[in-house]
mmCIF file of N, CA and C in Angstrom:
data_model
loop_
_atom_site.group_PDB
_atom_site.id
_atom_site.type_symbol
_atom_site.label_atom_id
_atom_site.label_comp_id
_atom_site.label_asym_id
_atom_site.label_seq_id
_atom_site.Cartn_x
_atom_site.Cartn_y
_atom_site.Cartn_z
ATOM 1 N N MET A 114 -2.479 -13.606 8.306
ATOM 2 C CA MET A 114 -2.797 -12.629 9.238
ATOM 3 C C MET A 114 -4.149 -12.986 9.805
ATOM 4 N N LYS A 115 -4.275 -12.813 11.000
ATOM 5 C CA LYS A 115 -5.602 -13.174 11.633
ATOM 6 C C LYS A 115 -6.616 -12.128 11.817
ATOM 7 N N TYR A 116 -6.246 -10.905 12.227
ATOM 8 C CA TYR A 116 -7.163 -9.901 12.396
ATOM 9 C C TYR A 116 -7.118 -8.763 11.381
ATOM 10 N N LYS A 117 -8.236 -8.513 10.837
ATOM 11 C CA LYS A 117 -8.303 -7.446 9.842
ATOM 12 C C LYS A 117 -8.385 -6.060 10.567
ATOM 13 N N THR A 118 -7.429 -5.241 10.254
ATOM 14 C CA THR A 118 -7.309 -3.976 10.992
ATOM 15 C C THR A 118 -7.426 -2.703 10.154
ATOM 16 N N GLY A 119 -7.822 -2.904 8.829
ATOM 17 C CA GLY A 119 -7.859 -1.793 7.898
ATOM 18 C C GLY A 119 -9.146 -0.981 7.895
ATOM 19 N N ASP A 120 -10.045 -1.222 8.823
ATOM 20 C CA ASP A 120 -11.317 -0.526 8.788
ATOM 21 C C ASP A 120 -11.421 0.817 9.375
ATOM 22 N N TRP A 121 -10.399 1.385 9.897
ATOM 23 C CA TRP A 121 -10.403 2.611 10.631
ATOM 24 C C TRP A 121 -9.500 3.669 9.956
ATOM 25 N N ARG A 122 -8.959 3.347 8.812
ATOM 26 C CA ARG A 122 -7.972 4.298 8.246
ATOM 27 C C ARG A 122 -8.682 5.644 7.730
ATOM 28 N N ALA A 123 -7.916 6.679 7.630
ATOM 29 C CA ALA A 123 -8.308 7.935 7.021
ATOM 30 C C ALA A 123 -7.867 8.146 5.712
ATOM 31 N N PHE A 124 -6.769 7.444 5.293
ATOM 32 C CA PHE A 124 -6.170 7.545 3.893
ATOM 33 C C PHE A 124 -5.905 6.163 3.467
ATOM 34 N N ARG A 125 -5.981 6.019 2.189
ATOM 35 C CA ARG A 125 -5.725 4.725 1.550
ATOM 36 C C ARG A 125 -4.625 4.957 0.404
ATOM 37 N N PRO A 126 -3.630 3.958 0.281
ATOM 38 C CA PRO A 126 -2.756 4.072 -0.725
ATOM 39 C C PRO A 126 -3.329 3.557 -2.148
ATOM 40 N N VAL A 127 -3.095 4.327 -3.110
ATOM 41 C CA VAL A 127 -3.548 3.919 -4.476
ATOM 42 C C VAL A 127 -2.276 3.819 -5.372
ATOM 43 N N VAL A 128 -2.133 2.675 -5.951
ATOM 44 C CA VAL A 128 -0.964 2.481 -6.766
ATOM 45 C C VAL A 128 -1.072 2.707 -8.277
ATOM 46 N N ASP A 129 -0.170 3.526 -8.771
ATOM 47 C CA ASP A 129 -0.213 3.670 -10.224
ATOM 48 C C ASP A 129 0.769 2.650 -10.914
ATOM 49 N N GLN A 130 0.045 1.584 -11.433
ATOM 50 C CA GLN A 130 0.805 0.360 -11.755
ATOM 51 C C GLN A 130 1.729 0.709 -13.019
ATOM 52 N N LYS A 131 1.361 1.658 -13.744
ATOM 53 C CA LYS A 131 2.145 2.089 -14.978
ATOM 54 C C LYS A 131 3.578 2.618 -14.542
ATOM 55 N N ARG A 132 3.523 3.339 -13.509
ATOM 56 C CA ARG A 132 4.720 4.105 -13.044
ATOM 57 C C ARG A 132 5.535 3.046 -11.989
ATOM 58 N N CYS A 133 5.043 2.144 -11.537
ATOM 59 C CA CYS A 133 5.684 1.187 -10.541
ATOM 60 C C CYS A 133 6.817 0.442 -11.260
ATOM 61 N N VAL A 134 8.004 0.466 -10.697
ATOM 62 C CA VAL A 134 9.192 -0.207 -11.124
ATOM 63 C C VAL A 134 9.491 -1.485 -10.575
ATOM 64 N N ASN A 135 8.498 -1.966 -9.615
ATOM 65 C CA ASN A 135 8.557 -3.221 -9.011
ATOM 66 C C ASN A 135 9.813 -3.421 -8.084
ATOM 67 N N CYS A 136 10.264 -2.378 -7.452
ATOM 68 C CA CYS A 136 11.415 -2.410 -6.591
ATOM 69 C C CYS A 136 11.035 -3.117 -5.196
ATOM 70 N N LEU A 137 9.762 -3.211 -4.863
ATOM 71 C CA LEU A 137 9.334 -3.881 -3.686
ATOM 72 C C LEU A 137 9.618 -3.197 -2.297
ATOM 73 N N LEU A 138 10.101 -1.936 -2.481
ATOM 74 C CA LEU A 138 10.391 -1.317 -1.121
ATOM 75 C C LEU A 138 9.094 -1.002 -0.321
ATOM 76 N N CYS A 139 7.981 -0.835 -0.879
ATOM 77 C CA CYS A 139 6.782 -0.708 -0.212
ATOM 78 C C CYS A 139 6.346 -1.973 0.462
ATOM 79 N N TRP A 140 6.615 -3.160 -0.219
ATOM 80 C CA TRP A 140 6.377 -4.468 0.298
ATOM 81 C C TRP A 140 7.348 -4.672 1.559
ATOM 82 N N ILE A 141 8.562 -4.207 1.428
ATOM 83 C CA ILE A 141 9.516 -4.483 2.546
ATOM 84 C C ILE A 141 9.172 -3.658 3.786
ATOM 85 N N TYR A 142 8.786 -2.364 3.560
ATOM 86 C CA TYR A 142 8.512 -1.450 4.656
ATOM 87 C C TYR A 142 7.129 -1.525 5.280
ATOM 88 N N CYS A 143 6.154 -2.058 4.593
ATOM 89 C CA CYS A 143 4.946 -2.105 5.114
ATOM 90 C C CYS A 143 4.739 -2.805 6.513
ATOM 91 N N PRO A 144 4.415 -2.127 7.525
ATOM 92 C CA PRO A 144 4.410 -2.671 8.935
ATOM 93 C C PRO A 144 3.257 -3.693 9.079
ATOM 94 N N ASP A 145 2.232 -3.686 8.186
ATOM 95 C CA ASP A 145 1.098 -4.471 8.345
ATOM 96 C C ASP A 145 1.047 -5.644 7.360
ATOM 97 N N GLY A 146 1.996 -5.677 6.495
ATOM 98 C CA GLY A 146 1.918 -6.828 5.502
ATOM 99 C C GLY A 146 0.838 -6.611 4.519
ATOM 100 N N ALA A 147 0.432 -5.431 4.272
ATOM 101 C CA ALA A 147 -0.760 -5.243 3.384
ATOM 102 C C ALA A 147 -0.362 -5.073 1.912
ATOM 103 N N ILE A 148 0.903 -5.070 1.720
ATOM 104 C CA ILE A 148 1.313 -5.098 0.249
ATOM 105 C C ILE A 148 1.422 -6.499 -0.251
ATOM 106 N N VAL A 149 0.788 -6.767 -1.258
ATOM 107 C CA VAL A 149 0.735 -8.018 -1.985
ATOM 108 C C VAL A 149 1.582 -8.088 -3.259
ATOM 109 N N ARG A 150 2.527 -9.013 -3.276
ATOM 110 C CA ARG A 150 3.311 -9.196 -4.491
ATOM 111 C C ARG A 150 2.542 -10.122 -5.396
ATOM 112 N N LEU A 151 2.245 -9.496 -6.603
ATOM 113 C CA LEU A 151 1.697 -10.318 -7.598
ATOM 114 C C LEU A 151 2.792 -10.668 -8.739
ATOM 115 N N GLU A 152 2.412 -11.291 -9.802
ATOM 116 C CA GLU A 152 3.467 -11.629 -10.777
ATOM 117 C C GLU A 152 4.164 -10.476 -11.344
ATOM 118 N N LYS A 153 3.574 -9.347 -11.833
ATOM 119 C CA LYS A 153 4.151 -8.386 -12.507
ATOM 120 C C LYS A 153 3.991 -7.015 -11.738
ATOM 121 N N TYR A 154 3.292 -6.996 -10.704
ATOM 122 C CA TYR A 154 2.958 -5.727 -10.028
ATOM 123 C C TYR A 154 2.664 -5.973 -8.535
ATOM 124 N N ILE A 155 2.403 -4.921 -7.814
ATOM 125 C CA ILE A 155 2.017 -4.929 -6.399
ATOM 126 C C ILE A 155 0.539 -4.516 -6.195
ATOM 127 N N ASP A 156 -0.104 -4.979 -5.187
ATOM 128 C CA ASP A 156 -1.456 -4.565 -4.914
ATOM 129 C C ASP A 156 -1.487 -4.229 -3.390
ATOM 130 N N VAL A 157 -2.598 -3.704 -2.890
ATOM 131 C CA VAL A 157 -2.773 -3.494 -1.489
ATOM 132 C C VAL A 157 -3.968 -4.222 -1.042
ATOM 133 N N ASN A 158 -3.789 -5.079 0.049
ATOM 134 C CA ASN A 158 -4.885 -5.600 0.631
ATOM 135 C C ASN A 158 -5.452 -4.637 1.712
ATOM 136 N N TYR A 159 -6.621 -4.054 1.327
ATOM 137 C CA TYR A 159 -7.174 -2.984 2.205
ATOM 138 C C TYR A 159 -7.737 -3.564 3.538
ATOM 139 N N ASP A 160 -8.043 -4.853 3.624
ATOM 140 C CA ASP A 160 -8.595 -5.376 4.805
ATOM 141 C C ASP A 160 -7.538 -5.157 6.044
ATOM 142 N N TYR A 161 -6.199 -5.080 5.628
ATOM 143 C CA TYR A 161 -5.145 -4.941 6.640
ATOM 144 C C TYR A 161 -4.347 -3.636 6.651
ATOM 145 N N CYS A 162 -4.630 -2.873 5.553
ATOM 146 C CA CYS A 162 -3.915 -1.555 5.532
ATOM 147 C C CYS A 162 -4.472 -0.542 6.469
ATOM 148 N N LYS A 163 -3.683 -0.036 7.238
ATOM 149 C CA LYS A 163 -4.056 1.139 8.169
ATOM 150 C C LYS A 163 -3.945 2.413 7.743
ATOM 151 N N GLY A 164 -3.367 2.598 6.417
ATOM 152 C CA GLY A 164 -3.193 3.913 5.845
ATOM 153 C C GLY A 164 -2.100 4.781 6.430
ATOM 154 N N CYS A 165 -1.045 4.158 6.906
ATOM 155 C CA CYS A 165 0.069 4.871 7.648
ATOM 156 C C CYS A 165 0.848 5.731 6.611
ATOM 157 N N GLY A 166 0.921 5.343 5.357
ATOM 158 C CA GLY A 166 1.591 6.124 4.321
ATOM 159 C C GLY A 166 3.038 5.715 4.097
ATOM 160 N N ILE A 167 3.542 4.754 4.936
ATOM 161 C CA ILE A 167 5.058 4.353 4.781
ATOM 162 C C ILE A 167 5.314 3.879 3.403
ATOM 163 N N CYS A 168 4.397 3.165 2.690
ATOM 164 C CA CYS A 168 4.621 2.726 1.466
ATOM 165 C C CYS A 168 4.800 3.904 0.476
ATOM 166 N N ALA A 169 4.001 4.884 0.571
ATOM 167 C CA ALA A 169 4.024 6.033 -0.334
ATOM 168 C C ALA A 169 5.302 6.790 -0.041
ATOM 169 N N ASN A 170 5.769 6.975 1.204
ATOM 170 C CA ASN A 170 6.882 7.757 1.551
ATOM 171 C C ASN A 170 8.141 7.017 1.031
ATOM 172 N N GLU A 171 8.187 5.648 1.120
ATOM 173 C CA GLU A 171 9.443 4.837 0.661
ATOM 174 C C GLU A 171 9.494 4.624 -0.819
ATOM 175 N N CYS A 172 8.509 4.841 -1.566
ATOM 176 C CA CYS A 172 8.408 4.549 -2.958
ATOM 177 C C CYS A 172 9.385 5.463 -3.699
ATOM 178 N N PRO A 173 10.468 5.116 -4.399
ATOM 179 C CA PRO A 173 11.363 6.020 -5.127
ATOM 180 C C PRO A 173 10.936 6.705 -6.346
ATOM 181 N N VAL A 174 9.796 6.150 -6.846
ATOM 182 C CA VAL A 174 9.195 6.778 -8.091
ATOM 183 C C VAL A 174 7.894 7.487 -7.770
ATOM 184 N N LYS A 175 7.554 7.354 -6.495
ATOM 185 C CA LYS A 175 6.341 8.047 -6.014
ATOM 186 C C LYS A 175 4.997 7.631 -6.825
ATOM 187 N N CYS A 176 4.967 6.376 -7.026
ATOM 188 C CA CYS A 176 3.791 5.779 -7.756
ATOM 189 C C CYS A 176 2.665 5.421 -6.839
ATOM 190 N N ILE A 177 2.862 5.649 -5.491
ATOM 191 C CA ILE A 177 1.747 5.375 -4.519
ATOM 192 C C ILE A 177 1.321 6.746 -4.006
ATOM 193 N N LEU A 178 -0.035 6.986 -4.193
ATOM 194 C CA LEU A 178 -0.618 8.268 -3.665
ATOM 195 C C LEU A 178 -1.511 7.955 -2.561
ATOM 196 N N MET A 179 -1.531 8.598 -1.425
ATOM 197 C CA MET A 179 -2.390 8.515 -0.416
ATOM 198 C C MET A 179 -3.680 9.494 -0.603
ATOM 199 N N VAL A 180 -4.754 8.807 -0.805
ATOM 200 C CA VAL A 180 -5.958 9.506 -1.007
ATOM 201 C C VAL A 180 -6.984 9.390 0.187
ATOM 202 N N GLU A 181 -7.785 10.377 0.445
ATOM 203 C CA GLU A 181 -8.627 10.275 1.555
ATOM 204 C C GLU A 181 -9.660 9.210 1.401
ATOM 205 N N GLU A 182 -9.903 8.497 2.447
ATOM 206 C CA GLU A 182 -10.794 7.233 2.550
ATOM 207 C C GLU A 182 -12.166 7.697 2.341
ATOM 208 N N LYS A 183 -13.021 7.241 1.571
ATOM 209 C CA LYS A 183 -14.457 7.506 1.451
ATOM 210 C C LYS A 183 -15.217 6.542 2.244
ATOM 211 N N ARG A 184 -16.094 6.938 2.918
ATOM 212 C CA ARG A 184 -16.915 5.996 3.823
ATOM 213 C C ARG A 184 -18.366 6.002 3.318
#
């Protein structure tokens, strides 16, 4: 990705890695490609995350929580 677009979000996704079942639905549905697949879990690249909440909405175990962005 060329342009970092995550600097204006109001909410950020926070992943509870202990509850994540690694289904990768968040990775599939993220429109910005901000979900990063690592070996045993996922992470969020906040440089590209716009805070849309699609990842949290699609998560079947609700391990992604949208929290207010602190500036």
